[in-house]
Tab-separated table of C-alpha atoms in Angstrom:
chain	number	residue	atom	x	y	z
A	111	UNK	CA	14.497	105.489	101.776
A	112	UNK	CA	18.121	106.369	102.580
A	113	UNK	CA	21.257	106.612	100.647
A	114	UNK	CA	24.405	106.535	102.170
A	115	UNK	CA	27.349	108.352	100.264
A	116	UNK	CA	30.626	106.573	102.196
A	117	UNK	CA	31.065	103.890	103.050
A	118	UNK	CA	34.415	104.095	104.735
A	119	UNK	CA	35.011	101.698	107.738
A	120	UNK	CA	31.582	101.354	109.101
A	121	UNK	CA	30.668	98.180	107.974
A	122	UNK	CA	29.444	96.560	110.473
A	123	UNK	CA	26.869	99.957	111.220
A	124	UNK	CA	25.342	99.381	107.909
A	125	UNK	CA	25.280	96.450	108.390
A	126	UNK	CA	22.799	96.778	112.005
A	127	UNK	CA	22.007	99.957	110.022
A	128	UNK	CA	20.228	97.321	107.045
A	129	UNK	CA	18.159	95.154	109.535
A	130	UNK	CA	16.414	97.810	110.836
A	131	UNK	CA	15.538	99.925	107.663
A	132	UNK	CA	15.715	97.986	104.206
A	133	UNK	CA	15.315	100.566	102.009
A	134	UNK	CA	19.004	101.402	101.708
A	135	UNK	CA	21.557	101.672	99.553
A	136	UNK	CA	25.432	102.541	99.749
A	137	UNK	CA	27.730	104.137	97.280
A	138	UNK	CA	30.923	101.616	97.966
A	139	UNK	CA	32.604	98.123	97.445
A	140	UNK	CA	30.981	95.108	97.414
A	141	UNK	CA	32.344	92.859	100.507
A	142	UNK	CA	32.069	90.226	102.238
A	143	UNK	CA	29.137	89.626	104.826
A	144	UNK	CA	27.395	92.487	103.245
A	145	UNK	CA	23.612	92.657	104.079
A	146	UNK	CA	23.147	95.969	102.428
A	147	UNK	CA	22.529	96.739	98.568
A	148	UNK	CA	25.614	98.878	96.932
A	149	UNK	CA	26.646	100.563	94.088
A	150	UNK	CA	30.138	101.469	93.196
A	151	UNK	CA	32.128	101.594	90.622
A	152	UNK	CA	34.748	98.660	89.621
A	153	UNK	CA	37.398	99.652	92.051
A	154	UNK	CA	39.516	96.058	91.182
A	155	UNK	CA	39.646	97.528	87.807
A	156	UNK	CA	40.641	100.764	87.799
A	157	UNK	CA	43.374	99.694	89.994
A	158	UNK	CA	44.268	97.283	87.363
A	159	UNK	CA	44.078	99.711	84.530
A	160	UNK	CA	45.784	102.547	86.254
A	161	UNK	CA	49.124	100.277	86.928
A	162	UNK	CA	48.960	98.677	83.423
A	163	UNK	CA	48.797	102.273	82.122
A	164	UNK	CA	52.074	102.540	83.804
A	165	UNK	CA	54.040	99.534	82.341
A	166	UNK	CA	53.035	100.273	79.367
A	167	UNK	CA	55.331	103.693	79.983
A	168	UNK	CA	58.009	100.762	80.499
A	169	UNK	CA	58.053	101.588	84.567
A	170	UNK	CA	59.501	98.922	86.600
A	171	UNK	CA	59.672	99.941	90.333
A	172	UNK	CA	55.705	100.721	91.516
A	173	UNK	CA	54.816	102.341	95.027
A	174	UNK	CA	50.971	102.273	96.025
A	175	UNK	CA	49.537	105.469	98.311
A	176	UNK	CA	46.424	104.727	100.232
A	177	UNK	CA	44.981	103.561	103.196
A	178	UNK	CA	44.397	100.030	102.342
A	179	UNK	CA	41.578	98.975	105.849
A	180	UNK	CA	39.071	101.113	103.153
A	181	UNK	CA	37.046	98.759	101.121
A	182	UNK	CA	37.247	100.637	97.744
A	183	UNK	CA	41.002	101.499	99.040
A	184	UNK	CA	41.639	97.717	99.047
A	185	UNK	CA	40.270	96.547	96.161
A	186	UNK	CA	41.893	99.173	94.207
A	187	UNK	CA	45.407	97.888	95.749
A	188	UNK	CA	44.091	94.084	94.484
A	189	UNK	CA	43.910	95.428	91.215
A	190	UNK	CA	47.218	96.991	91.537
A	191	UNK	CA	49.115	93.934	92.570
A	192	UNK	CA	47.448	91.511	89.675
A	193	UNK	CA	48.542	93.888	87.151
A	194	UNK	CA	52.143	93.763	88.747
A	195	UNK	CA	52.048	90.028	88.651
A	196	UNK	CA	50.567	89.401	85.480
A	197	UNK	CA	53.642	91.496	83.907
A	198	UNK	CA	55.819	89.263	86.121
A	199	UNK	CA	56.800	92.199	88.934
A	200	UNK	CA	58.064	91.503	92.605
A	201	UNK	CA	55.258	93.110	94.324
A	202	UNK	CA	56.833	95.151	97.071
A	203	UNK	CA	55.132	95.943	100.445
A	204	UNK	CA	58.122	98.324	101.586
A	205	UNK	CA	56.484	100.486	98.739
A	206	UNK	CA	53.028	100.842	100.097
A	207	UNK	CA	52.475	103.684	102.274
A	208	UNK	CA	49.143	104.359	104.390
A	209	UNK	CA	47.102	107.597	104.230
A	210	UNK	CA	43.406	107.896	103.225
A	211	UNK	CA	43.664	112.255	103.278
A	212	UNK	CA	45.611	114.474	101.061
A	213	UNK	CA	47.431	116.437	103.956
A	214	UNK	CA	50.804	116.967	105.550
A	215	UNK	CA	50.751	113.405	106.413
A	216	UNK	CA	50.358	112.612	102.803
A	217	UNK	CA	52.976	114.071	101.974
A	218	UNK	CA	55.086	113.272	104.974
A	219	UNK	CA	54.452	109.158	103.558
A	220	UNK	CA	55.861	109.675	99.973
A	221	UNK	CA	59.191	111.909	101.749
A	222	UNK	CA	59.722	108.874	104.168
A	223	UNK	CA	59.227	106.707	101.298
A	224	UNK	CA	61.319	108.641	99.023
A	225	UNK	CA	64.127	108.909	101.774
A	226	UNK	CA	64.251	104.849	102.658
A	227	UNK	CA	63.349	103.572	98.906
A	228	UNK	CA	64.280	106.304	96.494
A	229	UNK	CA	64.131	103.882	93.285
A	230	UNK	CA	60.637	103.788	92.099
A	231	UNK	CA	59.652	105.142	88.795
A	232	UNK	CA	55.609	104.789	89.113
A	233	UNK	CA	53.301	105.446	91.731
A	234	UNK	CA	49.380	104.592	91.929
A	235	UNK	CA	47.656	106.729	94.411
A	236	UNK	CA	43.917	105.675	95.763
A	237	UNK	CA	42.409	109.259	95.337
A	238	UNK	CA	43.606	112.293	92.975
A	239	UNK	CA	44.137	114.394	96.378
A	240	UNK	CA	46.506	111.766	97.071
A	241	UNK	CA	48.083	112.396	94.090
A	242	UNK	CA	48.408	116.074	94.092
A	243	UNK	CA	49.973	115.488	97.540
A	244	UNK	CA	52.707	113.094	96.178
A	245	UNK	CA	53.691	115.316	93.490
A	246	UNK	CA	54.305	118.204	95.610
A	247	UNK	CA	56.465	115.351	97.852
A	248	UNK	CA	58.279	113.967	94.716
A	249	UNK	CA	59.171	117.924	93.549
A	250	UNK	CA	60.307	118.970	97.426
A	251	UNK	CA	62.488	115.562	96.633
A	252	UNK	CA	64.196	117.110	93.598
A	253	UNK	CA	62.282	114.673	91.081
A	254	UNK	CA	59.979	115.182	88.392
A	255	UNK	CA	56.645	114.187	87.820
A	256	UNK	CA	56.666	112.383	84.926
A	257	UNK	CA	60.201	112.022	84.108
A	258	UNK	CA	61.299	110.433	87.356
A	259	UNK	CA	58.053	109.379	88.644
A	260	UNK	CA	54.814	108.528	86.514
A	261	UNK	CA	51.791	109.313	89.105
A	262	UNK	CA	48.161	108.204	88.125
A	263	UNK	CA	45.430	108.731	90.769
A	264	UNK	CA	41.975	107.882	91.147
A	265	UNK	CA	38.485	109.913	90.890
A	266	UNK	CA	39.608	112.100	87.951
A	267	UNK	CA	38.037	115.511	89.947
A	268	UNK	CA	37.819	118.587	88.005
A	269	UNK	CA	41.447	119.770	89.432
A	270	UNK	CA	42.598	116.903	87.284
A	271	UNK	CA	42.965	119.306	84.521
A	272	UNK	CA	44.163	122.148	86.265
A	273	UNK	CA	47.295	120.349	88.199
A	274	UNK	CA	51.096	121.120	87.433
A	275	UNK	CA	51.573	118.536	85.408
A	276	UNK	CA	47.507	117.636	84.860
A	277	UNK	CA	46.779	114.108	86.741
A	278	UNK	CA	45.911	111.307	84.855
A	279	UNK	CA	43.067	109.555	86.999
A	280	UNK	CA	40.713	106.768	87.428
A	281	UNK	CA	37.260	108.529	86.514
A	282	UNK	CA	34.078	107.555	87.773
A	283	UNK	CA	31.386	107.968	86.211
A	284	UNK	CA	29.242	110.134	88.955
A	285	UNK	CA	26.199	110.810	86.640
A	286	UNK	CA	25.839	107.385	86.244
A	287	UNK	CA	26.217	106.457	89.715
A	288	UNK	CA	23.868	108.837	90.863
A	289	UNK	CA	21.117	107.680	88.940
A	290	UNK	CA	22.072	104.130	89.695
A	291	UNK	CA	21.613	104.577	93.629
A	292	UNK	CA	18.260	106.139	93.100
A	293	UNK	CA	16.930	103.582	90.653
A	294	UNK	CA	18.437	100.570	93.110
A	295	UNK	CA	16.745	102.731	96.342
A	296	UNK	CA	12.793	102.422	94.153
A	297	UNK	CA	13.469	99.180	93.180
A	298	UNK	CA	14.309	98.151	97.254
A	299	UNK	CA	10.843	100.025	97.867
A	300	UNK	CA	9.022	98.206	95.477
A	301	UNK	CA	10.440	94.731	95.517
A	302	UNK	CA	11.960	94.352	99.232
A	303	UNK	CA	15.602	93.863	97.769
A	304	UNK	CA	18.274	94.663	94.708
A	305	UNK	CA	21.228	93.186	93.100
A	306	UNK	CA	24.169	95.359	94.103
A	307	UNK	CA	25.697	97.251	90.944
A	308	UNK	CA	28.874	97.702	90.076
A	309	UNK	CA	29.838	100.696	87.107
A	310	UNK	CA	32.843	100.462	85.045
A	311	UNK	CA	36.110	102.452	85.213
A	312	UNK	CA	38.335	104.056	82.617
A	313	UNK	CA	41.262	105.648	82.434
A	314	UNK	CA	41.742	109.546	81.529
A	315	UNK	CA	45.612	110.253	80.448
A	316	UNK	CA	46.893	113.335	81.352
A	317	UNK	CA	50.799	115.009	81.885
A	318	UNK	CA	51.386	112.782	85.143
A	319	UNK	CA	52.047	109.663	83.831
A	320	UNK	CA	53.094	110.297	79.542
A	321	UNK	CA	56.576	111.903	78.863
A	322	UNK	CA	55.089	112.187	75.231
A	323	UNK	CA	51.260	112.735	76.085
Protein backbone atom coordinates (compact mmCIF):
# COMPACT_ATOMS: atom_id res chain seq x y z
CA UNK A 1 0.00 0.00 0.00
CA UNK A 2 1.12 3.62 -0.43
CA UNK A 3 0.27 6.84 1.16
CA UNK A 4 0.96 9.92 -0.36
CA UNK A 5 1.46 13.01 2.04
CA UNK A 6 0.92 16.13 -0.72
CA UNK A 7 -0.92 16.42 -2.88
CA UNK A 8 0.10 19.70 -4.40
CA UNK A 9 -0.37 20.07 -8.24
CA UNK A 10 0.10 16.57 -9.38
CA UNK A 11 -3.18 15.57 -10.03
CA UNK A 12 -3.22 14.18 -12.94
CA UNK A 13 0.09 11.72 -11.64
CA UNK A 14 -2.12 10.31 -9.04
CA UNK A 15 -4.36 10.11 -10.98
CA UNK A 16 -2.14 7.49 -13.74
CA UNK A 17 -0.47 6.92 -10.34
CA UNK A 18 -4.25 5.16 -9.09
CA UNK A 19 -4.76 2.89 -12.22
CA UNK A 20 -1.79 1.21 -11.83
CA UNK A 21 -1.65 0.56 -7.98
CA UNK A 22 -5.12 0.80 -6.07
CA UNK A 23 -4.07 0.60 -2.83
CA UNK A 24 -3.57 4.33 -2.35
CA UNK A 25 -4.51 6.98 -0.52
CA UNK A 26 -3.72 10.88 -0.46
CA UNK A 27 -3.70 13.34 2.34
CA UNK A 28 -5.52 16.39 0.25
CA UNK A 29 -8.79 17.95 -1.23
CA UNK A 30 -11.35 16.20 -2.69
CA UNK A 31 -11.65 17.34 -6.58
CA UNK A 32 -12.98 16.88 -9.41
CA UNK A 33 -12.09 13.82 -11.76
CA UNK A 34 -10.46 12.27 -8.81
CA UNK A 35 -9.83 8.46 -9.21
CA UNK A 36 -7.87 8.21 -6.05
CA UNK A 37 -9.24 7.78 -2.33
CA UNK A 38 -8.32 11.02 0.00
CA UNK A 39 -8.40 12.24 3.24
CA UNK A 40 -8.15 15.81 4.27
CA UNK A 41 -9.42 17.90 6.41
CA UNK A 42 -12.48 20.44 5.57
CA UNK A 43 -10.39 23.02 3.87
CA UNK A 44 -13.94 25.02 2.61
CA UNK A 45 -14.46 25.36 6.24
CA UNK A 46 -11.73 26.49 7.88
CA UNK A 47 -11.52 29.08 5.30
CA UNK A 48 -14.97 29.98 6.22
CA UNK A 49 -14.39 30.01 9.91
CA UNK A 50 -11.09 31.76 9.83
CA UNK A 51 -12.72 34.97 7.88
CA UNK A 52 -15.92 34.89 10.02
CA UNK A 53 -13.54 34.93 13.03
CA UNK A 54 -12.47 38.14 11.55
CA UNK A 55 -15.83 40.04 11.10
CA UNK A 56 -16.75 39.19 14.07
CA UNK A 57 -13.55 41.60 15.21
CA UNK A 58 -15.81 44.13 13.08
CA UNK A 59 -12.97 44.04 10.05
CA UNK A 60 -14.18 45.29 6.84
CA UNK A 61 -11.36 45.34 4.20
CA UNK A 62 -10.01 41.37 3.83
CA UNK A 63 -6.78 40.40 1.75
CA UNK A 64 -6.26 36.52 1.09
CA UNK A 65 -2.32 35.12 0.91
CA UNK A 66 -1.90 31.90 -0.94
CA UNK A 67 -1.31 30.29 -3.98
CA UNK A 68 -4.75 29.59 -5.07
CA UNK A 69 -3.77 26.59 -8.44
CA UNK A 70 -3.33 24.29 -4.89
CA UNK A 71 -6.38 22.25 -4.28
CA UNK A 72 -6.56 22.67 -0.44
CA UNK A 73 -5.19 26.41 -1.30
CA UNK A 74 -8.42 26.88 -3.33
CA UNK A 75 -10.91 25.59 -1.41
CA UNK A 76 -9.73 27.40 1.53
CA UNK A 77 -10.06 30.79 -0.65
CA UNK A 78 -13.94 29.37 -1.50
CA UNK A 79 -14.51 29.38 1.99
CA UNK A 80 -13.06 32.74 2.35
CA UNK A 81 -15.14 34.46 -0.24
CA UNK A 82 -18.70 32.81 1.04
CA UNK A 83 -18.02 34.11 4.37
CA UNK A 84 -17.34 37.63 2.74
CA UNK A 85 -20.57 37.39 0.87
CA UNK A 86 -22.75 36.01 3.32
CA UNK A 87 -21.83 39.24 5.58
CA UNK A 88 -22.60 41.22 2.40
CA UNK A 89 -18.64 42.21 1.49
CA UNK A 90 -17.31 43.29 -2.06
CA UNK A 91 -15.01 40.48 -2.52
CA UNK A 92 -11.85 42.02 -3.87
CA UNK A 93 -9.37 40.22 -6.23
CA UNK A 94 -6.79 43.25 -6.12
CA UNK A 95 -6.43 41.83 -2.47
CA UNK A 96 -5.36 38.34 -3.24
CA UNK A 97 -1.79 37.81 -3.57
CA UNK A 98 -0.06 34.43 -4.82
CA UNK A 99 2.64 32.53 -2.87
CA UNK A 100 2.41 28.90 -1.64
CA UNK A 101 6.14 29.34 0.58
CA UNK A 102 6.84 31.47 3.52
CA UNK A 103 10.01 33.24 1.98
CA UNK A 104 11.25 36.57 0.71
CA UNK A 105 8.67 36.33 -1.89
CA UNK A 106 6.11 36.05 0.79
CA UNK A 107 6.88 38.76 2.10
CA UNK A 108 7.74 40.71 -0.98
CA UNK A 109 3.51 39.96 -1.90
CA UNK A 110 2.05 41.54 1.33
CA UNK A 111 4.83 44.89 0.80
CA UNK A 112 3.52 45.19 -2.87
CA UNK A 113 0.17 44.72 -1.54
CA UNK A 114 0.59 46.99 1.28
CA UNK A 115 2.23 49.69 -1.08
CA UNK A 116 -0.76 49.60 -3.96
CA UNK A 117 -3.81 48.81 -1.39
CA UNK A 118 -2.77 49.95 2.03
CA UNK A 119 -6.51 49.84 3.50
CA UNK A 120 -7.17 46.39 4.66
CA UNK A 121 -7.74 45.61 8.23
CA UNK A 122 -7.82 41.54 8.01
CA UNK A 123 -5.85 39.16 6.26
CA UNK A 124 -6.42 35.20 5.88
CA UNK A 125 -3.27 33.46 4.99
CA UNK A 126 -3.41 29.63 3.50
CA UNK A 127 -0.56 28.29 5.83
CA UNK A 128 0.76 29.71 9.36
CA UNK A 129 4.33 30.19 7.54
CA UNK A 130 2.43 32.41 5.44
CA UNK A 131 1.37 34.14 8.21
CA UNK A 132 4.50 34.62 10.12
CA UNK A 133 5.79 36.01 6.79
CA UNK A 134 3.00 38.70 6.53
CA UNK A 135 3.46 39.89 9.92
CA UNK A 136 7.03 40.53 9.60
CA UNK A 137 5.75 42.47 6.08
CA UNK A 138 2.90 44.36 7.91
CA UNK A 139 5.64 45.46 10.92
CA UNK A 140 8.55 46.48 8.11
CA UNK A 141 5.20 48.55 6.87
CA UNK A 142 4.90 50.44 10.16
CA UNK A 143 1.53 48.54 11.14
CA UNK A 144 0.58 46.37 13.82
CA UNK A 145 -0.52 43.03 13.98
CA UNK A 146 -3.58 43.09 15.49
CA UNK A 147 -4.36 46.64 15.79
CA UNK A 148 -4.02 47.53 12.13
CA UNK A 149 -4.20 44.19 10.67
CA UNK A 150 -5.99 41.02 12.23
CA UNK A 151 -3.92 37.92 10.61
CA UNK A 152 -5.33 34.29 11.07
CA UNK A 153 -3.46 31.48 9.26
CA UNK A 154 -3.93 27.98 8.69
CA UNK A 155 -2.29 24.59 10.18
CA UNK A 156 -1.99 25.93 13.76
CA UNK A 157 1.98 24.42 13.94
CA UNK A 158 3.58 24.41 17.22
CA UNK A 159 5.28 28.02 16.42
CA UNK A 160 1.70 29.14 16.67
CA UNK A 161 2.29 29.72 20.26
CA UNK A 162 5.60 30.97 20.20
CA UNK A 163 5.05 33.94 17.43
CA UNK A 164 5.25 37.79 18.26
CA UNK A 165 1.98 38.25 18.60
CA UNK A 166 0.98 34.17 18.83
CA UNK A 167 -1.02 33.22 15.42
CA UNK A 168 -4.38 32.31 15.61
CA UNK A 169 -4.70 29.31 13.03
CA UNK A 170 -6.82 26.83 11.34
CA UNK A 171 -5.75 23.49 13.24
CA UNK A 172 -5.88 20.22 11.85
CA UNK A 173 -6.31 17.62 13.54
CA UNK A 174 -2.99 15.45 12.47
CA UNK A 175 -3.60 12.54 14.97
CA UNK A 176 -6.71 12.05 13.53
CA UNK A 177 -5.68 12.25 10.08
CA UNK A 178 -3.02 9.95 10.48
CA UNK A 179 -4.98 7.24 11.67
CA UNK A 180 -7.61 8.01 9.11
CA UNK A 181 -5.16 7.41 6.03
CA UNK A 182 -4.06 4.15 7.49
CA UNK A 183 -7.50 2.82 8.31
CA UNK A 184 -8.79 4.09 4.55
CA UNK A 185 -5.23 2.36 3.04
CA UNK A 186 -6.59 -1.51 4.97
CA UNK A 187 -9.87 -0.93 4.05
CA UNK A 188 -8.62 -0.31 0.00
CA UNK A 189 -6.65 -3.71 0.67
CA UNK A 190 -9.43 -5.51 1.85
CA UNK A 191 -12.38 -4.24 -0.09
CA UNK A 192 -10.77 -2.89 -3.53
CA UNK A 193 -12.01 0.78 -2.76
CA UNK A 194 -12.98 3.61 0.11
CA UNK A 195 -15.12 6.57 0.53
CA UNK A 196 -12.78 9.55 0.65
CA UNK A 197 -12.86 11.29 4.23
CA UNK A 198 -12.97 14.52 5.02
CA UNK A 199 -12.00 15.73 9.06
CA UNK A 200 -13.33 18.81 10.52
CA UNK A 201 -11.59 22.14 11.23
CA UNK A 202 -11.62 24.54 14.15
CA UNK A 203 -10.40 27.54 14.97
CA UNK A 204 -7.57 28.22 17.75
CA UNK A 205 -7.59 32.16 18.82
CA UNK A 206 -4.51 33.53 19.59
CA UNK A 207 -2.86 37.47 19.79
CA UNK A 208 -3.05 37.83 15.82
CA UNK A 209 -6.40 38.41 15.26
CA UNK A 210 -8.13 39.67 19.18
CA UNK A 211 -7.17 43.24 20.39
CA UNK A 212 -8.82 41.92 23.71
CA UNK A 213 -7.85 38.08 23.50
Amino acid sequence: GIIVVGQSLYHDELNQASEAHKAMVVWGANIPGQKYTTVGTDNYEGGKLATEHLLQQGRQKFAFLGDTRFPETRLRYEGYKDALKNAGLEYRSELTTDSENASDLAMWSISDLLKSEPDFDALIAASDMLAFSAIKAIGNFGLKVPEDVAVVGYDNITLSDYSNPTLSSITQDRSAGGKALVDTLFEIIENGTASNTIIKTELVIRESSSINH
